[in-house]
CSV table of C-alpha atoms in Angstrom, one decimal:
chain,number,residue,atom,x,y,z
O,17,PRO,CA,-4.6,76.0,67.5
O,18,ALA,CA,-4.6,75.2,63.8
O,19,ASP,CA,-6.0,77.7,61.4
O,20,PRO,CA,-9.4,76.9,60.1
O,21,PRO,CA,-9.5,75.5,56.5
O,22,ALA,CA,-9.9,78.2,53.9
O,23,LYS,CA,-13.3,78.3,52.2
O,24,PRO,CA,-13.4,77.7,48.4
O,25,THR,CA,-13.0,80.7,46.3
O,26,SER,CA,-16.3,80.1,44.6
O,27,GLU,CA,-18.1,80.8,47.9
O,28,LYS,CA,-16.5,84.2,48.3
O,29,LYS,CA,-18.9,86.6,46.7
O,30,GLY,CA,-17.7,89.6,44.9
O,31,GLN,CA,-14.0,88.6,45.0
O,32,GLU,CA,-13.5,86.9,41.6
O,33,LYS,CA,-15.6,86.6,38.5
O,34,PRO,CA,-16.4,83.0,37.2
O,35,LYS,CA,-14.4,82.0,34.1
O,36,ALA,CA,-16.1,81.5,30.8
O,37,PRO,CA,-16.6,77.8,29.8
O,38,VAL,CA,-13.9,76.4,27.6
O,39,ASP,CA,-14.8,75.2,24.1
O,40,THR,CA,-13.5,71.6,24.3
O,41,SER,CA,-14.7,70.8,20.8
O,42,ALA,CA,-11.8,72.8,19.4
O,43,LYS,CA,-9.2,70.7,21.2
O,44,PRO,CA,-9.8,67.0,20.9
O,45,ALA,CA,-8.1,64.6,23.3
O,46,ASP,CA,-5.9,63.0,20.7
O,47,GLY,CA,-4.3,66.4,19.8
O,48,LYS,CA,-5.6,66.5,16.2
O,49,LYS,CA,-7.0,69.7,14.9
O,50,SER,CA,-10.7,69.8,14.4
O,51,PRO,CA,-12.6,72.4,12.3
O,52,VAL,CA,-13.1,75.7,14.1
O,53,SER,CA,-16.7,76.8,14.2
O,54,ASP,CA,-17.5,79.9,12.3
O,55,PRO,CA,-19.4,82.4,14.6
O,56,SER,CA,-21.0,84.0,11.6
O,57,LYS,CA,-22.9,80.8,10.8
O,58,PRO,CA,-26.3,80.1,12.3
O,59,LYS,CA,-26.4,77.6,15.2
O,60,ASP,CA,-28.3,74.9,13.2
O,61,GLU,CA,-25.6,75.0,10.4
O,62,LYS,CA,-22.9,74.5,13.0
O,63,GLU,CA,-24.7,71.5,14.5
O,64,GLN,CA,-25.0,70.0,11.0
O,65,GLU,CA,-21.3,70.5,10.3
O,66,ALA,CA,-20.4,68.9,13.6
O,67,SER,CA,-22.6,65.9,13.1
O,68,LYS,CA,-21.1,65.4,9.6
O,69,VAL,CA,-17.6,65.2,11.1
O,70,THR,CA,-18.8,62.7,13.7
O,71,ALA,CA,-20.5,60.5,11.1
O,72,ASP,CA,-17.4,60.4,8.9
O,73,THR,CA,-15.2,59.1,11.7
O,74,PRO,CA,-15.5,55.4,12.7
O,75,ALA,CA,-16.4,54.9,16.3
O,76,ASN,CA,-14.2,51.8,16.5
O,77,PRO,CA,-10.5,52.4,15.4
O,78,LYS,CA,-9.9,48.6,15.3
O,79,GLU,CA,-12.8,48.3,12.8
O,80,GLN,CA,-11.3,51.1,10.7
O,81,GLU,CA,-7.9,49.3,10.7
O,82,SER,CA,-9.4,45.9,9.8
O,83,ARG,CA,-11.2,47.4,6.8
O,84,SER,CA,-8.2,49.5,5.6
O,85,PRO,CA,-8.1,49.8,1.8
O,86,ASP,CA,-4.5,48.6,2.0
O,87,LEU,CA,-5.6,45.1,3.2
O,88,ARG,CA,-6.9,42.4,1.0
O,89,PHE,CA,-10.1,40.6,1.8
O,90,VAL,CA,-11.2,37.5,-0.1
O,91,ALA,CA,-14.6,35.9,-0.2
O,92,LEU,CA,-14.7,32.5,1.6
O,93,SER,CA,-16.7,31.1,-1.3
O,94,LYS,CA,-13.8,31.8,-3.7
O,95,ILE,CA,-11.3,29.7,-1.6
O,96,ILE,CA,-10.8,26.0,-2.5
O,97,PRO,CA,-8.5,23.4,-1.0
O,98,LEU,CA,-5.0,23.1,-2.3
O,99,PRO,CA,-5.0,20.1,-4.7
O,100,GLY,CA,-2.5,17.2,-4.6
O,101,THR,CA,-1.4,17.8,-1.0
O,102,TYR,CA,-2.4,15.0,1.3
O,103,VAL,CA,-2.2,16.9,4.6
O,104,LYS,CA,-5.5,16.0,6.3
O,105,ASP,CA,-7.3,18.9,8.1
O,106,GLU,CA,-10.1,17.8,10.4
O,107,PRO,CA,-12.6,20.5,11.6
O,108,ARG,CA,-12.5,21.0,15.3
O,109,LYS,CA,-15.4,20.1,17.5
O,110,ASP,CA,-15.7,23.6,18.9
O,111,TYR,CA,-14.7,26.9,17.3
O,112,SER,CA,-16.3,29.1,19.9
O,113,GLY,CA,-13.0,30.2,21.6
O,114,LEU,CA,-11.5,31.1,18.2
O,115,ILE,CA,-14.6,32.9,17.1
O,116,ALA,CA,-14.7,35.0,20.4
O,117,ASP,CA,-11.1,35.9,20.0
O,118,ILE,CA,-11.6,37.0,16.4
O,119,LYS,CA,-14.6,39.1,17.3
O,120,LYS,CA,-12.7,40.8,20.2
O,121,ASN,CA,-9.3,41.3,18.6
O,122,GLY,CA,-9.8,40.8,14.9
O,123,LEU,CA,-7.9,38.3,12.8
O,124,GLN,CA,-4.3,38.7,14.0
O,125,LYS,CA,-2.7,36.9,11.1
O,126,PRO,CA,-3.9,36.8,7.5
O,127,ILE,CA,-4.4,33.4,5.9
O,128,ILE,CA,-2.1,32.4,3.0
O,129,LEU,CA,-3.6,31.7,-0.4
O,130,ARG,CA,-2.1,30.6,-3.7
O,131,LYS,CA,-3.4,32.4,-6.8
O,132,SER,CA,-5.2,29.7,-8.8
O,133,GLU,CA,-4.8,29.2,-12.5
O,134,LYS,CA,-8.5,29.8,-12.8
O,135,GLU,CA,-9.4,33.5,-12.7
O,136,GLY,CA,-11.1,34.7,-9.5
O,137,GLU,CA,-10.2,31.5,-7.5
O,138,PHE,CA,-7.8,31.0,-4.7
O,139,GLN,CA,-6.2,27.8,-3.1
O,140,LEU,CA,-5.8,27.6,0.6
O,141,VAL,CA,-2.2,27.1,1.8
O,142,ASP,CA,-2.5,28.0,5.5
O,143,GLY,CA,-5.5,29.1,7.6
O,144,PHE,CA,-7.9,26.1,7.5
O,145,HIS,CA,-9.3,26.6,11.1
O,146,ARG,CA,-9.5,30.4,10.8
O,147,CYS,CA,-11.7,29.9,7.7
O,148,LYS,CA,-13.9,27.4,9.4
O,149,ALA,CA,-14.3,29.7,12.4
O,150,LEU,CA,-15.3,32.6,10.2
O,151,GLU,CA,-17.8,30.4,8.3
O,152,GLN,CA,-19.4,29.4,11.6
O,153,ALA,CA,-19.5,33.0,12.7
O,154,GLY,CA,-21.4,33.9,9.5
O,155,MET,CA,-18.6,35.9,8.0
O,156,LEU,CA,-18.4,36.1,4.2
O,157,GLU,CA,-14.8,37.3,3.8
O,158,VAL,CA,-11.3,36.8,5.3
O,159,ARG,CA,-8.1,38.8,5.4
O,160,ALA,CA,-5.6,37.1,3.2
O,161,ASP,CA,-2.1,37.4,1.6
O,162,VAL,CA,-2.2,36.0,-1.9
O,163,TYR,CA,1.0,34.6,-3.5
O,164,GLU,CA,2.0,33.6,-7.0
O,165,MET,CA,3.8,30.3,-6.4
O,166,THR,CA,4.0,26.9,-8.1
O,167,LEU,CA,1.9,24.0,-6.8
O,168,ALA,CA,5.0,22.2,-5.7
O,169,GLN,CA,6.1,25.3,-3.7
O,170,ALA,CA,2.7,25.6,-2.1
O,171,SER,CA,2.6,21.9,-1.2
O,172,GLU,CA,6.1,22.0,0.3
O,173,TYR,CA,5.3,25.0,2.4
O,174,ARG,CA,2.0,23.5,3.6
O,175,ARG,CA,3.7,20.3,4.7
O,176,GLY,CA,6.7,22.0,6.3
O,177,HIS,CA,5.6,25.2,8.0
O,178,ARG,CA,3.7,23.4,10.8
O,179,ASP,CA,7.0,22.0,12.1
O,180,LYS,CA,8.9,25.1,11.1
O,181,PRO,CA,6.8,28.2,12.0
O,182,LEU,CA,9.4,30.6,10.8
O,183,MET,CA,9.6,29.0,7.3
O,184,PRO,CA,9.4,31.8,4.7
O,185,VAL,CA,6.4,31.8,2.4
O,186,PRO,CA,7.7,30.9,-1.2
O,187,GLY,CA,6.7,32.7,-4.3
O,188,LYS,CA,5.8,36.4,-5.0
O,189,LEU,CA,3.3,38.3,-2.9
O,190,VAL,CA,0.5,39.7,-5.2
O,191,PRO,CA,0.4,43.5,-4.5
O,192,TYR,CA,-2.8,45.0,-3.2
O,193,PRO,CA,-4.7,47.2,-3.9
O,194,PRO,CA,-4.4,46.8,-7.7
O,195,GLU,CA,-4.4,49.9,-9.9
O,196,GLU,CA,-7.8,51.4,-10.1
O,197,PRO,CA,-9.2,52.3,-13.5
O,198,ALA,CA,-9.6,56.0,-14.2
O,199,LYS,CA,-12.9,57.3,-12.8
O,200,ALA,CA,-15.4,59.1,-15.0
O,201,ASP,CA,-15.5,62.9,-14.7
O,202,LYS,CA,-19.2,62.9,-14.1
O,203,ALA,CA,-21.4,60.4,-12.4
O,204,PRO,CA,-24.4,59.2,-14.4
O,205,GLU,CA,-27.4,61.4,-14.0
O,206,PRO,CA,-30.6,59.9,-12.6
O,207,PRO,CA,-33.6,59.5,-14.8
O,208,ALA,CA,-35.8,62.6,-15.1
O,209,GLY,CA,-38.2,63.0,-12.2
O,210,LYS,CA,-36.3,60.5,-10.0
O,211,GLU,CA,-33.7,61.0,-7.4
O,212,LEU,CA,-30.9,58.6,-6.5
O,213,GLU,CA,-31.5,57.0,-3.1
O,214,ASP,CA,-29.4,54.5,-1.1
O,215,GLU,CA,-31.5,51.4,-0.7
O,216,GLU,CA,-31.4,50.3,3.0
O,217,LEU,CA,-30.8,46.6,3.4
O,218,PRO,CA,-31.6,44.6,6.5
O,219,LYS,CA,-28.5,44.3,8.8
O,220,ASP,CA,-28.8,40.5,9.1
O,221,LEU,CA,-29.0,40.0,5.3
O,222,LYS,CA,-26.2,37.7,4.0
O,223,ILE,CA,-25.5,37.7,0.2
O,224,PRO,CA,-23.3,34.8,-0.8
O,225,LEU,CA,-20.4,36.1,-3.0
O,226,THR,CA,-20.2,34.0,-6.2
O,227,LYS,CA,-17.7,33.5,-9.0
O,228,GLU,CA,-18.2,35.7,-12.1
O,229,GLY,CA,-20.5,34.0,-14.6
O,230,GLN,CA,-21.4,31.2,-12.1
O,231,PRO,CA,-24.6,31.9,-10.2
O,232,GLU,CA,-24.4,30.1,-6.9
O,233,THR,CA,-27.1,29.1,-4.4
O,234,VAL,CA,-26.7,27.7,-0.9
O,235,THR,CA,-29.7,25.8,0.3
O,236,THR,CA,-30.8,22.5,1.8
O,237,MET,CA,-32.0,19.6,-0.4
O,238,LYS,CA,-33.5,16.2,-0.1
O,239,VAL,CA,-30.9,13.5,-0.6
O,240,ALA,CA,-33.4,11.5,-2.7
O,241,ASN,CA,-33.4,14.3,-5.2
O,242,ILE,CA,-29.7,14.0,-6.0
O,243,ARG,CA,-28.3,11.5,-8.4
O,244,PRO,CA,-24.6,10.4,-8.7
O,245,PHE,CA,-22.4,12.1,-11.2
O,246,GLU,CA,-22.6,10.4,-14.6
O,247,GLY,CA,-19.4,8.4,-15.2
O,248,HIS,CA,-18.1,9.1,-11.7
O,249,PRO,CA,-14.7,7.4,-11.6
O,250,PHE,CA,-14.3,7.1,-7.8
O,251,ALA,CA,-15.7,4.2,-5.8
O,252,VAL,CA,-17.7,4.9,-2.7
O,253,ARG,CA,-17.0,2.1,-0.2
O,254,ASP,CA,-18.9,1.3,3.0
O,255,ASN,CA,-15.6,0.8,4.8
O,256,LYS,CA,-14.3,1.9,8.3
O,257,ASP,CA,-13.7,5.4,7.0
O,258,MET,CA,-17.3,5.6,5.8
O,259,TRP,CA,-18.7,4.6,9.1
O,260,ASP,CA,-16.4,7.1,10.9
O,261,LEU,CA,-17.9,9.8,8.6
O,262,VAL,CA,-21.4,8.5,9.5
O,263,ASP,CA,-20.6,8.9,13.2
O,264,SER,CA,-19.2,12.4,12.6
O,265,ILE,CA,-22.3,13.5,10.7
O,266,LYS,CA,-24.6,12.2,13.4
O,267,LYS,CA,-22.8,14.3,16.0
O,268,PHE,CA,-21.9,17.5,14.1
O,269,GLY,CA,-23.9,17.4,10.9
O,270,VAL,CA,-22.5,17.9,7.4
O,271,LEU,CA,-19.9,20.7,8.0
O,272,GLU,CA,-19.2,21.4,4.3
O,273,PRO,CA,-22.0,21.6,1.8
O,274,VAL,CA,-21.9,19.3,-1.2
O,275,MET,CA,-21.9,20.7,-4.7
O,276,VAL,CA,-24.6,19.8,-7.3
O,277,ILE,CA,-25.7,21.0,-10.7
O,278,PRO,CA,-29.2,20.9,-12.2
O,279,HIS,CA,-29.8,17.7,-14.2
O,280,LYS,CA,-31.4,17.9,-17.7
O,281,ASP,CA,-34.0,15.3,-16.8
O,282,GLY,CA,-35.0,17.0,-13.5
O,283,GLY,CA,-33.6,16.9,-10.1
O,284,TYR,CA,-29.9,17.5,-9.4
O,285,GLU,CA,-26.6,15.7,-10.1
O,286,MET,CA,-23.8,15.4,-7.6
O,287,VAL,CA,-20.5,17.0,-8.5
O,288,SER,CA,-18.6,16.9,-5.2
O,289,GLY,CA,-19.8,15.1,-2.1
O,290,HIS,CA,-20.7,11.5,-3.0
O,291,ARG,CA,-19.2,10.1,0.3
O,292,ARG,CA,-21.1,12.7,2.4
O,293,MET,CA,-24.3,11.8,0.5
O,294,ARG,CA,-23.8,8.1,1.1
O,295,ALA,CA,-23.0,8.8,4.8
O,296,CYS,CA,-26.3,10.7,5.1
O,297,GLN,CA,-28.1,7.7,3.6
O,298,LEU,CA,-26.5,5.3,6.1
O,299,ALA,CA,-27.3,7.7,9.0
O,300,GLY,CA,-30.9,8.0,8.0
O,301,ILE,CA,-30.6,11.8,7.3
O,302,GLU,CA,-32.9,13.0,4.6
O,303,ASP,CA,-31.7,16.6,4.1
O,304,ILE,CA,-28.2,17.8,3.2
O,305,PRO,CA,-26.7,21.3,2.7
O,306,VAL,CA,-25.9,21.9,-0.9
O,307,ILE,CA,-24.3,24.5,-3.2
O,308,VAL,CA,-26.1,24.7,-6.5
O,309,ARG,CA,-23.9,25.8,-9.5
O,310,ASN,CA,-24.7,26.4,-13.1
O,311,LEU,CA,-21.7,24.7,-14.8
O,312,ASP,CA,-21.4,23.3,-18.3
O,313,ARG,CA,-20.5,19.6,-18.6
O,314,ASP,CA,-16.7,20.1,-18.9
O,315,GLU,CA,-16.6,22.6,-16.0
O,316,ALA,CA,-18.5,20.1,-13.9
O,317,ILE,CA,-16.1,17.2,-14.8
O,318,ILE,CA,-13.1,19.3,-13.9
O,319,SER,CA,-14.6,20.4,-10.6
O,320,MET,CA,-15.6,16.8,-9.8
O,321,VAL,CA,-12.1,15.4,-10.4
O,322,ASP,CA,-10.4,18.2,-8.5
O,323,SER,CA,-12.5,17.7,-5.4
O,324,ASN,CA,-12.0,14.0,-5.4
O,325,LEU,CA,-8.3,14.0,-6.0
O,326,LYS,CA,-7.9,15.4,-2.5
O,327,ARG,CA,-8.8,12.0,-1.0
O,328,GLU,CA,-6.1,10.3,0.9
O,329,GLU,CA,-6.7,6.9,-0.7
O,330,ILE,CA,-7.1,6.7,-4.4
O,331,SER,CA,-6.6,3.5,-6.3
O,332,PRO,CA,-4.4,3.5,-9.5
O,333,MET,CA,-7.4,2.8,-11.8
O,334,GLU,CA,-9.5,5.6,-10.1
O,335,LYS,CA,-6.7,8.0,-10.8
O,336,ALA,CA,-6.3,6.7,-14.4
O,337,ARG,CA,-10.0,7.3,-15.1
O,338,ALA,CA,-10.0,10.7,-13.4
O,339,TYR,CA,-7.0,11.9,-15.3
O,340,GLN,CA,-8.5,10.8,-18.6
O,341,MET,CA,-11.8,12.5,-17.8
O,342,LYS,CA,-10.2,15.8,-16.8
O,343,THR,CA,-7.7,16.1,-19.7
O,344,ASP,CA,-10.5,15.3,-22.2
O,345,ALA,CA,-12.6,18.1,-20.7
O,346,MET,CA,-9.6,20.5,-20.6
O,347,LYS,CA,-8.9,19.7,-24.3
O,348,ARG,CA,-12.5,20.5,-25.3
O,349,LYS,CA,-12.3,23.8,-23.4
O,350,MET,CA,-8.9,24.6,-25.0
O,351,GLY,CA,-10.4,23.8,-28.4
O,352,ARG,CA,-13.0,26.5,-28.0
O,353,ARG,CA,-10.4,29.3,-28.2
O,354,THR,CA,-11.0,31.7,-31.1
O,355,LYS,CA,-8.6,32.2,-34.0
O,356,GLU,CA,-8.0,35.7,-32.8
O,357,GLU,CA,-6.9,34.4,-29.4
O,358,ILE,CA,-4.6,31.8,-31.0
O,359,ALA,CA,-3.1,34.4,-33.4
O,360,GLN,CA,-2.5,36.8,-30.5
O,361,ASP,CA,-0.6,34.1,-28.5
O,362,GLU,CA,1.5,33.4,-31.5
O,363,ALA,CA,2.3,37.0,-32.1
O,364,MET,CA,3.3,37.5,-28.5
O,365,GLY,CA,5.4,34.3,-28.5
O,366,ILE,CA,3.2,32.6,-25.9
O,367,LYS,CA,3.3,28.8,-25.9
O,368,ARG,CA,0.5,27.4,-23.9
O,369,MET,CA,0.8,24.1,-22.1
O,370,ASN,CA,-1.2,21.1,-23.3
O,371,ALA,CA,-3.7,19.3,-21.1
O,372,ASP,CA,-1.3,16.7,-19.8
O,373,GLU,CA,1.3,19.4,-18.9
O,374,GLU,CA,-1.2,21.6,-17.2
O,375,LEU,CA,-2.7,18.7,-15.1
O,376,ALA,CA,0.8,17.5,-14.2
O,377,GLN,CA,1.6,20.9,-12.8
O,378,GLN,CA,-1.6,21.0,-10.8
O,379,VAL,CA,-1.2,17.6,-9.2
O,380,GLY,CA,2.6,17.7,-8.8
O,381,GLU,CA,3.5,14.8,-11.2
O,382,SER,CA,5.3,14.6,-14.5
O,383,PRO,CA,3.5,14.6,-17.9
O,384,ALA,CA,4.9,11.2,-18.5
O,385,THR,CA,3.3,9.9,-15.3
O,386,ILE,CA,0.0,11.4,-16.4
O,387,GLN,CA,0.2,9.6,-19.7
O,388,ARG,CA,1.2,6.4,-18.1
O,389,TYR,CA,-1.9,6.4,-15.8
O,390,LYS,CA,-4.2,7.2,-18.7
O,391,THR,CA,-2.8,4.3,-20.7
O,392,LEU,CA,-4.1,1.9,-18.0
O,393,ASN,CA,-7.6,2.6,-19.2
O,394,LYS,CA,-6.8,0.4,-22.2
O,395,LEU,CA,-6.4,-2.7,-20.0
O,396,VAL,CA,-9.1,-5.4,-20.0
O,397,PRO,CA,-11.2,-5.4,-16.8
O,398,GLU,CA,-9.4,-8.5,-15.4
O,399,LEU,CA,-6.0,-6.8,-15.6
O,400,GLN,CA,-7.4,-3.5,-14.3
O,401,ASP,CA,-8.5,-5.4,-11.2
O,402,MET,CA,-5.0,-6.8,-10.8
O,403,VAL,CA,-3.6,-3.3,-11.0
O,404,ASP,CA,-5.9,-2.1,-8.2
O,405,GLU,CA,-5.0,-5.2,-6.1
O,406,GLY,CA,-1.3,-4.3,-6.4
O,407,LYS,CA,-0.5,-7.5,-8.3
O,408,ILE,CA,0.6,-5.5,-11.4
O,409,PRO,CA,2.7,-2.4,-11.0
O,410,VAL,CA,1.6,0.8,-12.8
O,411,ASN,CA,4.6,0.8,-15.2
O,412,THR,CA,4.2,-2.8,-16.1
O,413,GLY,CA,0.4,-2.3,-16.6
O,414,ALA,CA,1.1,0.6,-18.9
O,415,ASP,CA,3.2,-1.6,-21.1
O,416,ILE,CA,0.7,-4.5,-21.1
O,417,ALA,CA,-2.1,-2.0,-21.9
O,418,GLN,CA,-0.5,-1.5,-25.4
O,419,MET,CA,-1.1,-5.1,-26.3
O,420,LYS,CA,-4.3,-6.1,-28.3
O,421,PRO,CA,-7.4,-6.8,-26.1
O,422,ALA,CA,-7.4,-10.5,-27.2
O,423,GLU,CA,-3.7,-10.8,-26.2
O,424,GLN,CA,-4.4,-9.2,-22.9
O,425,LYS,CA,-7.2,-11.8,-22.2
O,426,VAL,CA,-4.7,-14.7,-22.9
O,427,LEU,CA,-2.2,-13.1,-20.5
O,428,ALA,CA,-4.9,-12.6,-17.8
O,429,ASP,CA,-5.8,-16.3,-18.0
O,430,ALA,CA,-2.1,-17.3,-17.8
O,431,ILE,CA,-1.5,-15.1,-14.8
O,432,GLN,CA,-4.5,-16.7,-13.0
O,433,LYS,CA,-3.2,-20.2,-13.9
O,434,GLU,CA,0.4,-19.7,-12.8
O,435,ALA,CA,-0.3,-17.1,-10.1
O,436,LYS,CA,2.6,-15.1,-11.5
O,437,VAL,CA,2.8,-11.7,-13.2
O,438,PRO,CA,5.3,-10.9,-16.0
O,439,SER,CA,8.3,-8.8,-14.9
O,440,GLY,CA,8.8,-5.3,-16.2
O,441,THR,CA,11.3,-6.6,-18.8
O,442,LYS,CA,9.0,-9.3,-19.9
O,443,ALA,CA,6.1,-6.8,-20.3
O,444,LYS,CA,8.2,-4.6,-22.5
O,445,GLU,CA,9.1,-7.6,-24.7
O,446,LEU,CA,5.4,-8.6,-25.0
O,447,LYS,CA,4.5,-5.0,-26.0
O,448,ALA,CA,7.2,-5.0,-28.7
O,449,GLU,CA,6.1,-8.4,-30.0
O,450,SER,CA,2.5,-7.2,-30.1
O,451,LYS,CA,3.3,-4.1,-32.1
O,452,ALA,CA,5.4,-6.1,-34.5
O,453,GLY,CA,2.5,-8.6,-35.0
O,454,LYS,CA,4.6,-11.5,-33.8
O,455,LEU,CA,3.1,-12.2,-30.4
O,456,THR,CA,1.7,-15.7,-30.0
O,457,THR,CA,-0.2,-17.5,-27.2
O,458,GLU,CA,2.9,-19.6,-26.5
O,459,LYS,CA,5.1,-16.5,-26.0
O,460,ILE,CA,2.5,-15.0,-23.6
O,461,GLU,CA,2.4,-18.2,-21.5
O,462,GLN,CA,6.2,-18.4,-21.5
O,463,ALA,CA,6.3,-14.9,-20.0
O,464,VAL,CA,4.6,-16.1,-16.8
O,465,ALA,CA,5.8,-19.7,-16.8
O,466,PRO,CA,7.7,-20.7,-13.6
O,467,THR,CA,11.5,-21.0,-13.9
O,468,LYS,CA,13.3,-24.2,-12.9
O,469,ARG,CA,14.2,-22.6,-9.6
O,470,GLU,CA,10.6,-21.7,-9.0
O,471,GLU,CA,9.5,-25.3,-9.9
O,472,MET,CA,12.1,-26.9,-7.5
O,473,PRO,CA,12.8,-24.3,-4.9
O,474,PRO,CA,15.6,-25.1,-2.5
O,475,LEU,CA,14.4,-26.4,0.8
O,476,LYS,CA,15.7,-24.4,3.7
O,477,VAL,CA,14.3,-24.5,7.2
O,478,THR,CA,15.3,-22.4,10.1
O,479,MET,CA,14.3,-23.6,13.6
O,480,LEU,CA,14.8,-21.9,16.9
O,481,GLU,CA,16.5,-23.6,19.9
O,482,GLU,CA,13.5,-23.0,22.1
O,483,ASP,CA,11.3,-25.0,19.6
O,484,LEU,CA,13.8,-27.9,19.5
O,485,ARG,CA,15.0,-28.2,23.1
O,486,PRO,CA,11.9,-30.1,24.4
O,487,PHE,CA,12.8,-32.9,21.9
O,488,PHE,CA,16.5,-32.8,22.7
O,489,PRO,CA,16.8,-32.1,26.4
O,490,ASP,CA,20.4,-33.3,26.6
O,491,LYS,CA,22.7,-30.2,26.6
O,492,ARG,CA,25.4,-32.2,24.9
O,493,THR,CA,23.3,-32.7,21.8
O,494,THR,CA,25.1,-31.4,18.7
O,495,ILE,CA,23.6,-30.0,15.4
O,496,PRO,CA,24.3,-33.2,13.5
O,497,ASP,CA,22.4,-35.1,16.2
O,498,VAL,CA,19.5,-32.8,15.8
O,499,LYS,CA,19.5,-33.2,12.0
O,500,GLN,CA,19.6,-37.0,12.3
O,501,GLY,CA,16.8,-37.0,14.8
O,502,ILE,CA,14.6,-34.8,12.6
O,503,LEU,CA,15.2,-36.9,9.5
O,504,GLU,CA,14.4,-40.1,11.5
O,505,GLY,CA,11.2,-38.6,12.7
O,506,LEU,CA,10.2,-37.6,9.2
O,507,LYS,CA,11.0,-41.1,7.9
O,508,LEU,CA,8.7,-42.6,10.5
O,509,ARG,CA,6.0,-40.1,9.6
O,510,GLN,CA,6.3,-41.1,5.9
O,511,ILE,CA,6.0,-44.8,6.7
O,512,ALA,CA,2.9,-44.1,8.8
O,513,LEU,CA,1.3,-42.1,6.0
O,514,GLU,CA,2.0,-45.0,3.5
O,515,ARG,CA,0.3,-47.5,5.9
O,516,GLN,CA,-2.8,-45.2,6.2
O,517,LYS,CA,-3.0,-44.9,2.4
O,518,ALA,CA,-2.7,-48.7,2.0
O,519,LYS,CA,-5.4,-49.3,4.6
O,520,ALA,CA,-7.7,-46.9,2.8
O,521,VAL,CA,-7.2,-48.7,-0.6
O,522,THR,CA,-7.9,-52.1,1.1
O,523,ALA,CA,-11.1,-50.8,2.7
O,524,LYS,CA,-12.3,-49.4,-0.5
O,525,LYS,CA,-11.8,-52.8,-2.3
O,526,ALA,CA,-13.7,-54.6,0.5
O,527,ASP,CA,-16.7,-52.3,0.1
O,528,THR,CA,-16.9,-52.9,-3.7
O,529,PRO,CA,-19.7,-55.5,-4.4
O,530,VAL,CA,-18.7,-58.6,-6.3
O,531,ARG,CA,-20.4,-59.1,-9.7
C-alpha cells in the first residue's frame, strides 16, 4: 500500500521554529534600491519617510513618460493653420475612437509644427485630426515637434507626405528643452506673518492658455451683437458651399469658434468667421462660440487677412484688396520700431525684409506678384469686375491699372461695345502712351477694334456622316454631291425667306390707311 501523505511541517509542533517575516520594502519588485529604514528612528518618522517616497513616485509610468521634461508640449490655442496651402481638412463626424485610443495609450506620434514668424505662435503642418480630438477631449496641450522651415518647404511636405508617409520632414528641428536661465540662490521670502501655501484649484478647472500680451476669452455670444469687419475685402456668398456649411452647422454645430474684437461703439467686430456667422443666420441659430481678443487695428487686419487667405476660392480682386490691407498694416507696425532697434540692426548687419517681401514669403508667391495684385486696386470698378469675371488677365489688368481713371473708363466702354479685351501687348502700349501723355480716345478704341479676320471670319463647317446620311441615303453619294445638295438647299431657303419678307412688306402697305 502507498505511504500516507506527509503532513505539512508547520503542523509538527516543536520540530522547527517559524521563520521571521521578510522585509519586502527593502527589495522592490523592479530590482531598484530603496532607502533602508533606520532602526534608530521612531516608528512615526519611518512612516513619514516611506510616504514621502511613495508620493514622489508617479503611480502611472506612462503618465510620467508623457510629461517627460525632454518632450515639448504646445498649447492648442497657440497653433494656427498653415497659410497659403490649399489642402482642405474636414473635421470627422466622430472622434470618440481616436480620443479613447489617446486616453489609453497616449499620443503615439507628435504633431509637426512650423515655427511662425510671430513669436509664440506655431503653424500646423501635420496632425489636424489629433488636434481636433484633443480639443474635443478637453485637452489644452499637445505633444509636438517644432521645425524651422520655409513656408514653401512646409507646404510641399504638407501636400506630399500623405502619399509618401516616409517623406522626411524638411528644415531644422528646434531643440527642446531650451537652456534655462540661472536660478536665484534664494527663493523670495514670504511677507512677515504669512506662510507660503499652495492654492488648491478644482480638478475640472480649465484655464485657456493665451498669447503673451493678448488676453483671450472663450465664450458664447449672440450673433446679433457681432458686426462685420470694417473694410472686409472678402465676399460672403450664399452659394452651394454656404448651404453645405449651413447643413453641417445644423448637424454638428460650429466646430471652430469665430474670432472677434471689442468695437469702440459697443458690441463686437468680426475678425475671422464671417461665413460661419452668415451660416448661423441662415440656419436660424442665435448663439455662436467666439474667441474674444484685444488686438489693435493693425493686428486685427493682419489676423483677418491671414485667416481668410486659407479659403479655397479667392477672386483676384479679393486677393488684391487683402494684400493691400495687410502690407499697409505691416508697414505701419514696422514704422513703430525705435531708433535704437534700427541702429542695432544696422550695427549687426541685419537687413529686414520689406512688407511685400515678407508677405510673399508667407503666401509662397514672388514680391513682383504681390505688387501686381496690389496694382489692380487702381482699376475703375467696371474693369475690376472684368478681372473677377476672368475677362481680363491679372497681368493685363495690372498694366491697364496704370492708365488714368478717365482713360480706363473709355477703355471699359470700348470693351463693352466690341466685346473684346486688349491683348497683353496692346495693354503695355496703352500704359506707355498714357505715361507719355499721348493716349487718345481713338488709340484706345483701336486697341479693341476687331481685325479684318475677325470682321470676316472664314466659314468652315464640319458635319458628321450620321447627320448627313438621312438626306443622302444612296451609298454611292460622293462629297461633291453632298456639297452641291447642301448649297441647293440653302439657295431654296434663301428664296423662301425673301418671299416671306416681300409678303410682310405688302401686308404692311395694305394696312396703312389712305389719306
